[in-house]
Amino acid sequence: MTATEASEQAPTSMNNRQILQAMSGLMAGMFVAILAGTVVANALPRIIADLGGSQSAYTWVVTSELLAMTATVPLWGKLSDLYNKKLLLQLSLGMFVVGSLLAGFSQGIELLIFSRVMQGIGAGGLTALAQVVMAAIIPPRRLGKYAGIFGAVFAVGTVAGPLVGGVMVDTSWLGWRWCFFIGVPFALLAIALLQRTLHLPTVRRDVKIDYLGAFLIVAGVSAILIWTSLAGNQFDWASWQTAVLTGGGALLLVAAVSVEARVPEPIIPLDIFRNRTVTLTTIASLLVGVAMFGGTVFLSQYFQIALGKSPTVAGLMGLPMILGLLVASTIAGQIISATGKWKIYLVAGGIIMTAGLALLATIDANTGFGLLSLYMAILGVGVGLLMQNLVLAAQNDVPAAELGAATSVLSFFRSMGGTIGTSVLGAILANRVASEMAKSLGTEGEAAGGSSHAVPDMTTLPAPMREIVENAYGLATAELFLVATPFAALALLAVVFIKEKPLKTTSGMERLAEEAKQAVADGDKPSSPTPVS
């Protein structure tokens, strides 16, 4: 290919209408991924009670999806650098549909957890690919404006999910199974919209998939995450099971690093971490995952058990945090697009998120909703300023050919942080609840779930017992936020050291064409982007 031919193949910049059309399927897909987690949030206490599960099972239903999503995000990201992104998005949505149907028909905890794994694999694709596609079609300087639209979709999905889930649980002729079925039509709609509206160039080149590296990464990460999920609950933190899982996971990850350093097409290119911005945003994403997911995933349980609210009311009570996130991400995105300055919002987000978690560490079963709303709104503002802008900073500072890898690395570590945070804090919650129950009831606490870690059905408990359980869960939830606060402070420290660089004004597709043209000028044989519908 000559330089002239490379120039002729360079894609032109898309106008606002074309971008919005292309984003319609992406927004529907992201709505599905968000709905998968949020619609179940307020239904989980009822689901676990109906299926006879324990506090460990409660944690596993959340963790299994996060684990599958975390372990597969790097694979989806790498595949997006090699194959057609639209087809990969549609495949991930198809896997989500299968997982949702299996979850809806589950008759036991085991099948429910397996189905959540399927949903997690699909969500991993959506998480990685949606942001990769956005970077491919939208220049970083304009990305903030459109990120606000995704913020709105995120807010609607996050707000509507718990509300819809709560209403379904409280409606006798529907029930919790429809919490899983409701996402299926949206997923099918997303597949159809992507087919109609999204047209991206794909890279035609000879590739060798690093199957060994993929296996070692998935196996190593899974071993570590399974350990964090079970330690302190199924077995002691200091035990032979801990030694096997942590030692085996560490060995697998060391082997993965060795393989990734040698193969021509690594799943996670190690040289990407030579980029200071990528390294620091990755560290910050990991810590944000621990603080945010780990600290907030049990809020719905707190609303229903510690405060005695119904699933529907619990869904409404989460609105302040979501509104804070929506307003902060939308306004910051518009200002970033207008000014090109972004670091100040990362620093402000780190400060505000740390403050929000510290304030939530003071709650108990008697905290008023007004004060609780203020604390949640502060946390939402901090998260809204941080999450999308960390991705923007990384995408702006890597070559177009590495957009998929860089984006998936951030998503991978954020999800891993969330999974570890959920697992470890879930174990802390169960142990603190058991301890508080034992203090109040002695050996009788076992009957109420003190040693078995069973999630209590509050509707069946007598008033004196209900008050003891509410107090135990209130104190335990506050402890979770206290543990999460230092991780947010460390995330703030990481973003302080990120160097602000001007936002690029060309999209990923345009940059890829420019890089191909430069490769021709340098005498290399580039990969040519070939349009694929």
PDB file of C-alpha atoms in Angstrom, residues 369-522:
ATOM      1  CA  PHE A 369     -33.002   9.501  55.182  1.00  0.00           C
ATOM      2  CA  GLY A 370     -32.136  13.196  54.662  1.00  0.00           C
ATOM      3  CA  LEU A 371     -28.625  12.764  56.031  1.00  0.00           C
ATOM      4  CA  LEU A 372     -28.201   9.442  54.253  1.00  0.00           C
ATOM      5  CA  SER A 373     -29.277  11.065  50.958  1.00  0.00           C
ATOM      6  CA  LEU A 374     -26.677  13.810  51.366  1.00  0.00           C
ATOM      7  CA  TYR A 375     -23.898  11.291  51.983  1.00  0.00           C
ATOM      8  CA  MET A 376     -24.942   9.161  48.983  1.00  0.00           C
ATOM      9  CA  ALA A 377     -25.149  12.223  46.712  1.00  0.00           C
ATOM     10  CA  ILE A 378     -21.607  13.236  47.704  1.00  0.00           C
ATOM     11  CA  LEU A 379     -20.340   9.742  46.886  1.00  0.00           C
ATOM     12  CA  GLY A 380     -22.197   9.794  43.546  1.00  0.00           C
ATOM     13  CA  VAL A 381     -20.627  13.134  42.553  1.00  0.00           C
ATOM     14  CA  GLY A 382     -17.148  11.787  43.312  1.00  0.00           C
ATOM     15  CA  VAL A 383     -17.671   8.612  41.309  1.00  0.00           C
ATOM     16  CA  GLY A 384     -19.219  10.570  38.424  1.00  0.00           C
ATOM     17  CA  LEU A 385     -16.148  12.785  38.155  1.00  0.00           C
ATOM     18  CA  LEU A 386     -13.716   9.870  38.270  1.00  0.00           C
ATOM     19  CA  MET A 387     -14.902   6.822  36.340  1.00  0.00           C
ATOM     20  CA  GLN A 388     -15.355   7.944  32.724  1.00  0.00           C
ATOM     21  CA  ASN A 389     -12.590  10.545  32.894  1.00  0.00           C
ATOM     22  CA  LEU A 390     -10.005   7.932  33.901  1.00  0.00           C
ATOM     23  CA  VAL A 391     -10.836   6.078  30.672  1.00  0.00           C
ATOM     24  CA  LEU A 392     -10.694   9.326  28.683  1.00  0.00           C
ATOM     25  CA  ALA A 393      -7.216  10.131  30.029  1.00  0.00           C
ATOM     26  CA  ALA A 394      -5.875   6.683  29.092  1.00  0.00           C
ATOM     27  CA  GLN A 395      -7.499   6.554  25.632  1.00  0.00           C
ATOM     28  CA  ASN A 396      -6.089   9.988  24.825  1.00  0.00           C
ATOM     29  CA  ASP A 397      -2.515   8.885  25.520  1.00  0.00           C
ATOM     30  CA  VAL A 398      -2.153   5.600  23.572  1.00  0.00           C
ATOM     31  CA  PRO A 399      -1.795   4.781  19.860  1.00  0.00           C
ATOM     32  CA  ALA A 400      -5.082   3.992  18.094  1.00  0.00           C
ATOM     33  CA  ALA A 401      -3.995   0.381  17.560  1.00  0.00           C
ATOM     34  CA  GLU A 402      -3.861  -0.076  21.350  1.00  0.00           C
ATOM     35  CA  LEU A 403      -7.211   1.533  22.214  1.00  0.00           C
ATOM     36  CA  GLY A 404      -8.859  -1.831  22.836  1.00  0.00           C
ATOM     37  CA  ALA A 405      -6.029  -3.066  25.037  1.00  0.00           C
ATOM     38  CA  ALA A 406      -5.811   0.149  27.069  1.00  0.00           C
ATOM     39  CA  THR A 407      -9.571   0.387  27.573  1.00  0.00           C
ATOM     40  CA  SER A 408      -9.952  -3.249  28.537  1.00  0.00           C
ATOM     41  CA  VAL A 409      -7.018  -3.029  30.984  1.00  0.00           C
ATOM     42  CA  LEU A 410      -8.773  -0.211  32.857  1.00  0.00           C
ATOM     43  CA  SER A 411     -12.109  -2.042  32.811  1.00  0.00           C
ATOM     44  CA  PHE A 412     -10.369  -5.254  33.886  1.00  0.00           C
ATOM     45  CA  PHE A 413      -8.692  -3.728  36.923  1.00  0.00           C
ATOM     46  CA  ARG A 414     -11.774  -1.732  37.932  1.00  0.00           C
ATOM     47  CA  SER A 415     -13.877  -4.896  37.758  1.00  0.00           C
ATOM     48  CA  MET A 416     -11.225  -6.885  39.614  1.00  0.00           C
ATOM     49  CA  GLY A 417     -11.161  -4.243  42.320  1.00  0.00           C
ATOM     50  CA  GLY A 418     -14.937  -4.397  42.531  1.00  0.00           C
ATOM     51  CA  THR A 419     -14.938  -8.167  42.740  1.00  0.00           C
ATOM     52  CA  ILE A 420     -12.252  -8.268  45.423  1.00  0.00           C
ATOM     53  CA  GLY A 421     -13.974  -5.468  47.307  1.00  0.00           C
ATOM     54  CA  THR A 422     -17.364  -7.180  47.144  1.00  0.00           C
ATOM     55  CA  SER A 423     -15.932 -10.519  48.250  1.00  0.00           C
ATOM     56  CA  VAL A 424     -13.749  -9.258  51.097  1.00  0.00           C
ATOM     57  CA  LEU A 425     -16.280  -6.750  52.382  1.00  0.00           C
ATOM     58  CA  GLY A 426     -19.030  -9.368  52.092  1.00  0.00           C
ATOM     59  CA  ALA A 427     -17.010 -11.616  54.396  1.00  0.00           C
ATOM     60  CA  ILE A 428     -16.453  -8.697  56.783  1.00  0.00           C
ATOM     61  CA  LEU A 429     -20.195  -7.970  56.747  1.00  0.00           C
ATOM     62  CA  ALA A 430     -21.137 -11.572  57.505  1.00  0.00           C
ATOM     63  CA  ASN A 431     -18.636 -11.844  60.358  1.00  0.00           C
ATOM     64  CA  ARG A 432     -19.596  -8.487  61.896  1.00  0.00           C
ATOM     65  CA  VAL A 433     -23.310  -9.369  61.720  1.00  0.00           C
ATOM     66  CA  ALA A 434     -22.591 -12.731  63.358  1.00  0.00           C
ATOM     67  CA  SER A 435     -20.532 -11.007  66.059  1.00  0.00           C
ATOM     68  CA  GLU A 436     -23.236  -8.427  66.818  1.00  0.00           C
ATOM     69  CA  MET A 437     -25.932 -11.120  66.906  1.00  0.00           C
ATOM     70  CA  ALA A 438     -23.844 -13.198  69.296  1.00  0.00           C
ATOM     71  CA  LYS A 439     -23.383 -10.184  71.569  1.00  0.00           C
ATOM     72  CA  SER A 440     -27.114  -9.612  71.742  1.00  0.00           C
ATOM     73  CA  LEU A 441     -28.395 -13.174  71.797  1.00  0.00           C
ATOM     74  CA  GLY A 442     -25.511 -15.435  72.777  1.00  0.00           C
ATOM     75  CA  THR A 443     -25.986 -18.941  71.422  1.00  0.00           C
ATOM     76  CA  GLU A 444     -29.519 -18.050  70.369  1.00  0.00           C
ATOM     77  CA  GLY A 445     -27.979 -15.862  67.685  1.00  0.00           C
ATOM     78  CA  GLU A 446     -27.342 -18.964  65.629  1.00  0.00           C
ATOM     79  CA  ALA A 447     -31.043 -19.452  65.135  1.00  0.00           C
ATOM     80  CA  ALA A 448     -31.267 -16.023  63.543  1.00  0.00           C
ATOM     81  CA  GLY A 449     -28.301 -16.618  61.286  1.00  0.00           C
ATOM     82  CA  GLY A 450     -25.505 -15.647  63.611  1.00  0.00           C
ATOM     83  CA  SER A 451     -23.187 -18.512  62.731  1.00  0.00           C
ATOM     84  CA  SER A 452     -24.728 -19.802  59.538  1.00  0.00           C
ATOM     85  CA  HIS A 453     -24.552 -16.372  57.887  1.00  0.00           C
ATOM     86  CA  ALA A 454     -28.072 -16.876  56.519  1.00  0.00           C
ATOM     87  CA  VAL A 455     -29.789 -13.776  55.160  1.00  0.00           C
ATOM     88  CA  PRO A 456     -32.806 -13.268  57.423  1.00  0.00           C
ATOM     89  CA  ASP A 457     -36.345 -12.925  56.091  1.00  0.00           C
ATOM     90  CA  MET A 458     -37.379  -9.791  57.990  1.00  0.00           C
ATOM     91  CA  THR A 459     -41.090 -10.403  57.406  1.00  0.00           C
ATOM     92  CA  THR A 460     -41.015 -13.549  59.567  1.00  0.00           C
ATOM     93  CA  LEU A 461     -39.083 -12.155  62.545  1.00  0.00           C
ATOM     94  CA  PRO A 462     -40.788 -10.976  65.765  1.00  0.00           C
ATOM     95  CA  ALA A 463     -40.327  -7.280  66.645  1.00  0.00           C
ATOM     96  CA  PRO A 464     -37.583  -7.741  69.315  1.00  0.00           C
ATOM     97  CA  MET A 465     -35.536  -9.983  67.030  1.00  0.00           C
ATOM     98  CA  ARG A 466     -36.042  -7.638  64.078  1.00  0.00           C
ATOM     99  CA  GLU A 467     -34.628  -4.720  66.075  1.00  0.00           C
ATOM    100  CA  ILE A 468     -31.496  -6.732  66.938  1.00  0.00           C
ATOM    101  CA  VAL A 469     -30.982  -7.767  63.293  1.00  0.00           C
ATOM    102  CA  GLU A 470     -31.505  -4.205  62.043  1.00  0.00           C
ATOM    103  CA  ASN A 471     -28.898  -2.891  64.473  1.00  0.00           C
ATOM    104  CA  ALA A 472     -26.398  -5.609  63.491  1.00  0.00           C
ATOM    105  CA  TYR A 473     -26.699  -4.874  59.766  1.00  0.00           C
ATOM    106  CA  GLY A 474     -26.551  -1.113  60.352  1.00  0.00           C
ATOM    107  CA  LEU A 475     -23.253  -1.347  62.248  1.00  0.00           C
ATOM    108  CA  ALA A 476     -21.809  -3.885  59.782  1.00  0.00           C
ATOM    109  CA  THR A 477     -22.651  -1.728  56.739  1.00  0.00           C
ATOM    110  CA  ALA A 478     -20.985   1.329  58.303  1.00  0.00           C
ATOM    111  CA  GLU A 479     -17.864  -0.765  58.848  1.00  0.00           C
ATOM    112  CA  LEU A 480     -17.780  -1.619  55.135  1.00  0.00           C
ATOM    113  CA  PHE A 481     -17.621   2.052  54.187  1.00  0.00           C
ATOM    114  CA  LEU A 482     -14.940   2.670  56.797  1.00  0.00           C
ATOM    115  CA  VAL A 483     -12.798  -0.096  55.264  1.00  0.00           C
ATOM    116  CA  ALA A 484     -13.433   1.259  51.732  1.00  0.00           C
ATOM    117  CA  THR A 485     -12.416   4.859  52.561  1.00  0.00           C
ATOM    118  CA  PRO A 486      -8.595   4.354  52.521  1.00  0.00           C
ATOM    119  CA  PHE A 487      -8.824   2.801  49.051  1.00  0.00           C
ATOM    120  CA  ALA A 488     -10.526   5.955  47.769  1.00  0.00           C
ATOM    121  CA  ALA A 489      -7.761   8.047  49.357  1.00  0.00           C
ATOM    122  CA  LEU A 490      -5.137   5.964  47.541  1.00  0.00           C
ATOM    123  CA  ALA A 491      -7.039   6.462  44.254  1.00  0.00           C
ATOM    124  CA  LEU A 492      -6.825  10.218  44.869  1.00  0.00           C
ATOM    125  CA  LEU A 493      -3.071   9.910  45.385  1.00  0.00           C
ATOM    126  CA  ALA A 494      -2.726   8.061  42.058  1.00  0.00           C
ATOM    127  CA  VAL A 495      -4.627  10.660  40.010  1.00  0.00           C
ATOM    128  CA  VAL A 496      -2.616  13.518  41.524  1.00  0.00           C
ATOM    129  CA  PHE A 497       0.472  12.149  39.735  1.00  0.00           C
ATOM    130  CA  ILE A 498      -1.205  11.827  36.311  1.00  0.00           C
ATOM    131  CA  LYS A 499       0.238  14.367  33.873  1.00  0.00           C
ATOM    132  CA  GLU A 500      -2.399  16.372  32.010  1.00  0.00           C
ATOM    133  CA  LYS A 501      -1.990  16.261  28.222  1.00  0.00           C
ATOM    134  CA  PRO A 502      -4.027  18.071  25.533  1.00  0.00           C
ATOM    135  CA  LEU A 503      -6.994  16.060  24.256  1.00  0.00           C
ATOM    136  CA  LYS A 504      -6.629  14.817  20.673  1.00  0.00           C
ATOM    137  CA  THR A 505      -9.063  16.137  18.085  1.00  0.00           C
ATOM    138  CA  THR A 506      -9.133  13.025  15.842  1.00  0.00           C
ATOM    139  CA  SER A 507     -11.068   9.803  16.378  1.00  0.00           C
ATOM    140  CA  GLY A 508      -9.543   6.380  16.796  1.00  0.00           C
ATOM    141  CA  MET A 509     -10.381   5.446  13.183  1.00  0.00           C
ATOM    142  CA  GLU A 510      -8.695   8.595  11.867  1.00  0.00           C
ATOM    143  CA  ARG A 511      -5.660   8.056  14.090  1.00  0.00           C
ATOM    144  CA  LEU A 512      -5.421   4.421  12.938  1.00  0.00           C
ATOM    145  CA  ALA A 513      -5.354   5.554   9.310  1.00  0.00           C
ATOM    146  CA  GLU A 514      -2.706   8.156  10.111  1.00  0.00           C
ATOM    147  CA  GLU A 515      -0.591   5.543  11.864  1.00  0.00           C
ATOM    148  CA  ALA A 516      -0.938   3.226   8.858  1.00  0.00           C
ATOM    149  CA  LYS A 517       0.156   6.023   6.524  1.00  0.00           C
ATOM    150  CA  GLN A 518       3.126   6.774   8.759  1.00  0.00           C
ATOM    151  CA  ALA A 519       4.056   3.083   8.785  1.00  0.00           C
ATOM    152  CA  VAL A 520       4.081   3.120   4.975  1.00  0.00           C
ATOM    153  CA  ALA A 521       6.298   6.179   5.000  1.00  0.00           C
ATOM    154  CA  ASP A 522       8.671   4.409   7.390  1.00  0.00           C
TER     155      ASP A 522
END
